[in-house]
Amino acid sequence: MKKIALLGSGFIAGVHMEGWKRIPGADVVAFYEVVPEKARVFQEKYSLPYYSSLPRLLEEKEVDIVDICLPTFLHREYTIQAANAKKHVMCEKPMALTVDDAVVMKNACQLNGVELMVGHALRFWGEYVKAKELVTQEAVGKVLTVGAYRLAVTPGWSVISWILQQNLSGGAAFDLHIHDLDFTNWIAGKPEEVFARGVQSTTGAWDHVVTSVRYVDGAISHVEGGWMMKGEFPFTMGYRIMGTAGILEWEFRAGVNIEQRGAASPVILYRDGKPREEFNAQGDDAYYLELKYFYECIESHRPIELATADHGITAVRVAAAARESLEKRMVVRI
Ligand SMILES: NC(=O)c1ccc[n+]([C@@H]2O[C@H](COP(=O)([O-])OP(=O)(O)OC[C@H]3O[C@@H](n4cnc5c(N)ncnc54)[C@H](O)[C@@H]3O)[C@@H](O)[C@H]2O)c1
């Protein structure tokens, strides 16, 4: 049995709360929130005590795990607080807004002997897990290119619109795009060079970006991400992996928000001289699976190997290089 403090009561905190409820032994004992109206709604829904001060919460409640679902600009500060209080940390992605911050977070957890996992949920998402599995089995041969994309309308739900401010969220170039930057790192290995082109929205944030990464093993990625879609444009994500022996492709279109998940579409494998193969790889909720994995690692003292602090740092490193490339209009070496 492990006790959890949930930080935030916004969109992803609600998703995490539903995940924790399904994990035997996981007990969310309180949450932290600074906006009273949001706290009231969450408290009514989940009958949980809430605190507007994390130190006070940690003083009054026995807690093993701190689950950080706060805006990105707060990840560093709250990870350090939790680590210094000797709590294991689950932190949402992007891990931080700079590589230095992300490294400080990892070090704080290491120094305090606590675990840190980053919410790169695609590593638990059925169709992305299938891609990794098929690539590992060499179903496409040697990977030559990895394409991935994620397109959404502008998010309008968050308080103080922190998400639309580049200095608080990193803009779509960090917030949304980083899912696929982490996925392509997972598939293609160690990133070496980054080039990006993008569009700034009226806020000045890089909110639609195309990033190309060259990997040490020779593969290249081309990743498109942004939240400047209009009207009823459905939330869209997908990938296309080209290898020496095959192509792997998947696309998903939902409602205007990822919450409104539509019908599953299969992962398709194309190979010369063979009929196409289809895999229905839709799995259980990736956020639940990610929290379950984290919880079980903590319970059984197993090291975290998926969505580690190092994966989080590398994803931030590529996103930061992409932003530098956008600003300087040049290739950035990692
Ligand atoms: N893994 C995913 O697929 C995924 C999806 C959405 C969001 N996220 C990440 O989760 C984090 C939270 O995103 P969200 O969409 O839940 O945001 P949100 O705005 O809906 O929720 C953030 C919550 O933090 C609270 N908060 C506490 N202290 C605050 C402070 N000092 N300033 C502002 N807000 C404060 C807000 O009141 C709010 O309830 C971000 O890092 C985001 O990138 C991840």
PDB file of N, CA and C in Angstrom, residues 9-67:
ATOM      1  N   SER A   9      -5.286  20.049  -9.936  1.00  0.00           N
ATOM      2  CA  SER A   9      -6.600  19.414 -10.090  1.00  0.00           C
ATOM      3  C   SER A   9      -7.166  19.781 -11.458  1.00  0.00           C
ATOM      4  N   GLY A  10      -6.254  19.953 -12.410  1.00  0.00           N
ATOM      5  CA  GLY A  10      -6.673  20.324 -13.765  1.00  0.00           C
ATOM      6  C   GLY A  10      -6.917  19.100 -14.625  1.00  0.00           C
ATOM      7  N   PHE A  11      -6.734  19.286 -15.935  1.00  0.00           N
ATOM      8  CA  PHE A  11      -7.062  18.243 -16.912  1.00  0.00           C
ATOM      9  C   PHE A  11      -6.334  16.919 -16.623  1.00  0.00           C
ATOM     10  N   ILE A  12      -5.005  16.967 -16.547  1.00  0.00           N
ATOM     11  CA  ILE A  12      -4.278  15.694 -16.444  1.00  0.00           C
ATOM     12  C   ILE A  12      -4.369  15.120 -15.020  1.00  0.00           C
ATOM     13  N   ALA A  13      -4.571  15.991 -14.025  1.00  0.00           N
ATOM     14  CA  ALA A  13      -4.747  15.482 -12.654  1.00  0.00           C
ATOM     15  C   ALA A  13      -5.996  14.601 -12.599  1.00  0.00           C
ATOM     16  N   GLY A  14      -7.049  15.003 -13.311  1.00  0.00           N
ATOM     17  CA  GLY A  14      -8.279  14.200 -13.356  1.00  0.00           C
ATOM     18  C   GLY A  14      -8.020  12.845 -14.012  1.00  0.00           C
ATOM     19  N   VAL A  15      -7.232  12.866 -15.082  1.00  0.00           N
ATOM     20  CA  VAL A  15      -6.901  11.608 -15.773  1.00  0.00           C
ATOM     21  C   VAL A  15      -6.089  10.703 -14.831  1.00  0.00           C
ATOM     22  N   HIS A  16      -5.128  11.291 -14.129  1.00  0.00           N
ATOM     23  CA  HIS A  16      -4.313  10.497 -13.184  1.00  0.00           C
ATOM     24  C   HIS A  16      -5.183   9.944 -12.056  1.00  0.00           C
ATOM     25  N   MET A  17      -6.090  10.779 -11.567  1.00  0.00           N
ATOM     26  CA  MET A  17      -6.943  10.342 -10.459  1.00  0.00           C
ATOM     27  C   MET A  17      -7.731   9.090 -10.857  1.00  0.00           C
ATOM     28  N   GLU A  18      -8.250   9.097 -12.089  1.00  0.00           N
ATOM     29  CA  GLU A  18      -8.996   7.918 -12.563  1.00  0.00           C
ATOM     30  C   GLU A  18      -8.063   6.705 -12.649  1.00  0.00           C
ATOM     31  N   GLY A  19      -6.823   6.946 -13.032  1.00  0.00           N
ATOM     32  CA  GLY A  19      -5.837   5.851 -13.110  1.00  0.00           C
ATOM     33  C   GLY A  19      -5.508   5.295 -11.729  1.00  0.00           C
ATOM     34  N   TRP A  20      -5.208   6.185 -10.789  1.00  0.00           N
ATOM     35  CA  TRP A  20      -4.866   5.735  -9.422  1.00  0.00           C
ATOM     36  C   TRP A  20      -5.999   4.912  -8.818  1.00  0.00           C
ATOM     37  N   LYS A  21      -7.256   5.326  -9.114  1.00  0.00           N
ATOM     38  CA  LYS A  21      -8.420   4.610  -8.530  1.00  0.00           C
ATOM     39  C   LYS A  21      -8.442   3.140  -8.938  1.00  0.00           C
ATOM     40  N   ARG A  22      -7.833   2.836 -10.079  1.00  0.00           N
ATOM     41  CA  ARG A  22      -7.879   1.448 -10.583  1.00  0.00           C
ATOM     42  C   ARG A  22      -6.695   0.608 -10.097  1.00  0.00           C
ATOM     43  N   ILE A  23      -5.770   1.204  -9.357  1.00  0.00           N
ATOM     44  CA  ILE A  23      -4.559   0.462  -8.979  1.00  0.00           C
ATOM     45  C   ILE A  23      -4.693  -0.039  -7.538  1.00  0.00           C
ATOM     46  N   PRO A  24      -4.776  -1.352  -7.357  1.00  0.00           N
ATOM     47  CA  PRO A  24      -4.940  -1.882  -5.995  1.00  0.00           C
ATOM     48  C   PRO A  24      -3.780  -1.447  -5.097  1.00  0.00           C
ATOM     49  N   GLY A  25      -4.109  -0.913  -3.935  1.00  0.00           N
ATOM     50  CA  GLY A  25      -3.079  -0.493  -2.980  1.00  0.00           C
ATOM     51  C   GLY A  25      -2.738   0.984  -3.075  1.00  0.00           C
ATOM     52  N   ALA A  26      -3.007   1.589  -4.237  1.00  0.00           N
ATOM     53  CA  ALA A  26      -2.693   3.018  -4.403  1.00  0.00           C
ATOM     54  C   ALA A  26      -3.784   3.845  -3.728  1.00  0.00           C
ATOM     55  N   ASP A  27      -3.365   4.747  -2.862  1.00  0.00           N
ATOM     56  CA  ASP A  27      -4.337   5.504  -2.074  1.00  0.00           C
ATOM     57  C   ASP A  27      -4.009   7.002  -2.160  1.00  0.00           C
ATOM     58  N   VAL A  28      -4.789   7.733  -2.945  1.00  0.00           N
ATOM     59  CA  VAL A  28      -4.574   9.189  -3.022  1.00  0.00           C
ATOM     60  C   VAL A  28      -5.158   9.798  -1.754  1.00  0.00           C
ATOM     61  N   VAL A  29      -4.290  10.401  -0.927  1.00  0.00           N
ATOM     62  CA  VAL A  29      -4.742  10.844   0.399  1.00  0.00           C
ATOM     63  C   VAL A  29      -5.082  12.336   0.454  1.00  0.00           C
ATOM     64  N   ALA A  30      -4.586  13.107  -0.521  1.00  0.00           N
ATOM     65  CA  ALA A  30      -4.881  14.545  -0.529  1.00  0.00           C
ATOM     66  C   ALA A  30      -4.422  15.125  -1.856  1.00  0.00           C
ATOM     67  N   PHE A  31      -4.904  16.322  -2.170  1.00  0.00           N
ATOM     68  CA  PHE A  31      -4.371  17.004  -3.353  1.00  0.00           C
ATOM     69  C   PHE A  31      -4.027  18.449  -3.018  1.00  0.00           C
ATOM     70  N   TYR A  32      -3.183  19.016  -3.896  1.00  0.00           N
ATOM     71  CA  TYR A  32      -2.711  20.377  -3.720  1.00  0.00           C
ATOM     72  C   TYR A  32      -3.272  21.226  -4.852  1.00  0.00           C
ATOM     73  N   GLU A  33      -3.792  22.387  -4.517  1.00  0.00           N
ATOM     74  CA  GLU A  33      -4.364  23.279  -5.537  1.00  0.00           C
ATOM     75  C   GLU A  33      -4.338  24.701  -4.986  1.00  0.00           C
ATOM     76  N   VAL A  34      -4.136  25.683  -5.883  1.00  0.00           N
ATOM     77  CA  VAL A  34      -4.124  27.070  -5.396  1.00  0.00           C
ATOM     78  C   VAL A  34      -5.358  27.862  -5.836  1.00  0.00           C
ATOM     79  N   VAL A  35      -6.136  27.298  -6.738  1.00  0.00           N
ATOM     80  CA  VAL A  35      -7.336  28.016  -7.197  1.00  0.00           C
ATOM     81  C   VAL A  35      -8.541  27.418  -6.453  1.00  0.00           C
ATOM     82  N   PRO A  36      -9.128  28.171  -5.489  1.00  0.00           N
ATOM     83  CA  PRO A  36     -10.171  27.599  -4.628  1.00  0.00           C
ATOM     84  C   PRO A  36     -11.335  26.985  -5.397  1.00  0.00           C
ATOM     85  N   GLU A  37     -11.755  27.620  -6.493  1.00  0.00           N
ATOM     86  CA  GLU A  37     -12.901  27.110  -7.244  1.00  0.00           C
ATOM     87  C   GLU A  37     -12.582  25.739  -7.854  1.00  0.00           C
ATOM     88  N   LYS A  38     -11.357  25.603  -8.366  1.00  0.00           N
ATOM     89  CA  LYS A  38     -10.954  24.313  -8.948  1.00  0.00           C
ATOM     90  C   LYS A  38     -10.869  23.261  -7.839  1.00  0.00           C
ATOM     91  N   ALA A  39     -10.346  23.678  -6.696  1.00  0.00           N
ATOM     92  CA  ALA A  39     -10.196  22.746  -5.564  1.00  0.00           C
ATOM     93  C   ALA A  39     -11.561  22.234  -5.124  1.00  0.00           C
ATOM     94  N   ARG A  40     -12.535  23.140  -5.087  1.00  0.00           N
ATOM     95  CA  ARG A  40     -13.865  22.762  -4.613  1.00  0.00           C
ATOM     96  C   ARG A  40     -14.491  21.703  -5.531  1.00  0.00           C
ATOM     97  N   VAL A  41     -14.378  21.936  -6.830  1.00  0.00           N
ATOM     98  CA  VAL A  41     -14.972  21.003  -7.799  1.00  0.00           C
ATOM     99  C   VAL A  41     -14.319  19.616  -7.667  1.00  0.00           C
ATOM    100  N   PHE A  42     -12.989  19.606  -7.564  1.00  0.00           N
ATOM    101  CA  PHE A  42     -12.249  18.334  -7.482  1.00  0.00           C
ATOM    102  C   PHE A  42     -12.565  17.631  -6.161  1.00  0.00           C
ATOM    103  N   GLN A  43     -12.650  18.423  -5.117  1.00  0.00           N
ATOM    104  CA  GLN A  43     -12.929  17.865  -3.786  1.00  0.00           C
ATOM    105  C   GLN A  43     -14.317  17.232  -3.760  1.00  0.00           C
ATOM    106  N   GLU A  44     -15.274  17.922  -4.387  1.00  0.00           N
ATOM    107  CA  GLU A  44     -16.640  17.366  -4.432  1.00  0.00           C
ATOM    108  C   GLU A  44     -16.670  16.061  -5.208  1.00  0.00           C
ATOM    109  N   LYS A  45     -15.916  16.028  -6.297  1.00  0.00           N
ATOM    110  CA  LYS A  45     -15.946  14.837  -7.154  1.00  0.00           C
ATOM    111  C   LYS A  45     -15.274  13.644  -6.474  1.00  0.00           C
ATOM    112  N   TYR A  46     -14.149  13.888  -5.783  1.00  0.00           N
ATOM    113  CA  TYR A  46     -13.363  12.755  -5.266  1.00  0.00           C
ATOM    114  C   TYR A  46     -13.329  12.647  -3.741  1.00  0.00           C
ATOM    115  N   SER A  47     -14.027  13.532  -3.044  1.00  0.00           N
ATOM    116  CA  SER A  47     -14.061  13.533  -1.570  1.00  0.00           C
ATOM    117  C   SER A  47     -12.664  13.421  -0.961  1.00  0.00           C
ATOM    118  N   LEU A  48     -11.799  14.335  -1.373  1.00  0.00           N
ATOM    119  CA  LEU A  48     -10.417  14.308  -0.874  1.00  0.00           C
ATOM    120  C   LEU A  48     -10.103  15.615  -0.164  1.00  0.00           C
ATOM    121  N   PRO A  49      -9.287  15.588   0.879  1.00  0.00           N
ATOM    122  CA  PRO A  49      -8.856  16.856   1.473  1.00  0.00           C
ATOM    123  C   PRO A  49      -7.906  17.587   0.527  1.00  0.00           C
ATOM    124  N   TYR A  50      -7.967  18.918   0.567  1.00  0.00           N
ATOM    125  CA  TYR A  50      -7.024  19.643  -0.296  1.00  0.00           C
ATOM    126  C   TYR A  50      -6.236  20.665   0.507  1.00  0.00           C
ATOM    127  N   TYR A  51      -5.062  20.974  -0.009  1.00  0.00           N
ATOM    128  CA  TYR A  51      -4.137  21.900   0.636  1.00  0.00           C
ATOM    129  C   TYR A  51      -3.692  22.931  -0.383  1.00  0.00           C
ATOM    130  N   SER A  52      -3.464  24.152   0.087  1.00  0.00           N
ATOM    131  CA  SER A  52      -2.913  25.161  -0.814  1.00  0.00           C
ATOM    132  C   SER A  52      -1.432  25.370  -0.516  1.00  0.00           C
ATOM    133  N   SER A  53      -0.874  24.481   0.313  1.00  0.00           N
ATOM    134  CA  SER A  53       0.565  24.533   0.594  1.00  0.00           C
ATOM    135  C   SER A  53       1.087  23.093   0.604  1.00  0.00           C
ATOM    136  N   LEU A  54       2.081  22.821  -0.231  1.00  0.00           N
ATOM    137  CA  LEU A  54       2.623  21.448  -0.255  1.00  0.00           C
ATOM    138  C   LEU A  54       3.365  21.112   1.046  1.00  0.00           C
ATOM    139  N   PRO A  55       4.177  22.031   1.595  1.00  0.00           N
ATOM    140  CA  PRO A  55       4.837  21.694   2.862  1.00  0.00           C
ATOM    141  C   PRO A  55       3.835  21.298   3.945  1.00  0.00           C
ATOM    142  N   ARG A  56       2.707  22.011   3.997  1.00  0.00           N
ATOM    143  CA  ARG A  56       1.709  21.677   5.022  1.00  0.00           C
ATOM    144  C   ARG A  56       1.083  20.309   4.749  1.00  0.00           C
ATOM    145  N   LEU A  57       0.812  20.050   3.471  1.00  0.00           N
ATOM    146  CA  LEU A  57       0.244  18.736   3.115  1.00  0.00           C
ATOM    147  C   LEU A  57       1.194  17.629   3.579  1.00  0.00           C
ATOM    148  N   LEU A  58       2.484  17.816   3.293  1.00  0.00           N
ATOM    149  CA  LEU A  58       3.453  16.761   3.618  1.00  0.00           C
ATOM    150  C   LEU A  58       3.689  16.644   5.127  1.00  0.00           C
ATOM    151  N   GLU A  59       3.442  17.739   5.828  1.00  0.00           N
ATOM    152  CA  GLU A  59       3.567  17.720   7.282  1.00  0.00           C
ATOM    153  C   GLU A  59       2.402  16.945   7.913  1.00  0.00           C
ATOM    154  N   GLU A  60       1.211  17.164   7.352  1.00  0.00           N
ATOM    155  CA  GLU A  60       0.006  16.600   7.983  1.00  0.00           C
ATOM    156  C   GLU A  60      -0.379  15.218   7.482  1.00  0.00           C
ATOM    157  N   LYS A  61       0.064  14.871   6.280  1.00  0.00           N
ATOM    158  CA  LYS A  61      -0.338  13.579   5.699  1.00  0.00           C
ATOM    159  C   LYS A  61       0.882  12.697   5.496  1.00  0.00           C
ATOM    160  N   GLU A  62       0.671  11.433   5.761  1.00  0.00           N
ATOM    161  CA  GLU A  62       1.737  10.474   5.470  1.00  0.00           C
ATOM    162  C   GLU A  62       1.673  10.175   3.973  1.00  0.00           C
ATOM    163  N   VAL A  63       2.777  10.408   3.266  1.00  0.00           N
ATOM    164  CA  VAL A  63       2.774  10.281   1.803  1.00  0.00           C
ATOM    165  C   VAL A  63       4.043   9.548   1.350  1.00  0.00           C
ATOM    166  N   ASP A  64       3.892   8.645   0.370  1.00  0.00           N
ATOM    167  CA  ASP A  64       5.058   7.962  -0.208  1.00  0.00           C
ATOM    168  C   ASP A  64       5.412   8.523  -1.584  1.00  0.00           C
ATOM    169  N   ILE A  65       4.357   8.946  -2.318  1.00  0.00           N
ATOM    170  CA  ILE A  65       4.535   9.355  -3.720  1.00  0.00           C
ATOM    171  C   ILE A  65       3.901  10.724  -3.925  1.00  0.00           C
ATOM    172  N   VAL A  66       4.645  11.604  -4.630  1.00  0.00           N
ATOM    173  CA  VAL A  66       4.064  12.887  -5.037  1.00  0.00           C
ATOM    174  C   VAL A  66       3.888  12.833  -6.555  1.00  0.00           C
ATOM    175  N   ASP A  67       2.668  13.068  -7.007  1.00  0.00           N
ATOM    176  CA  ASP A  67       2.341  12.992  -8.436  1.00  0.00           C
ATOM    177  C   ASP A  67       2.127  14.415  -8.944  1.00  0.00           C
TER     178      ASP A  67
END
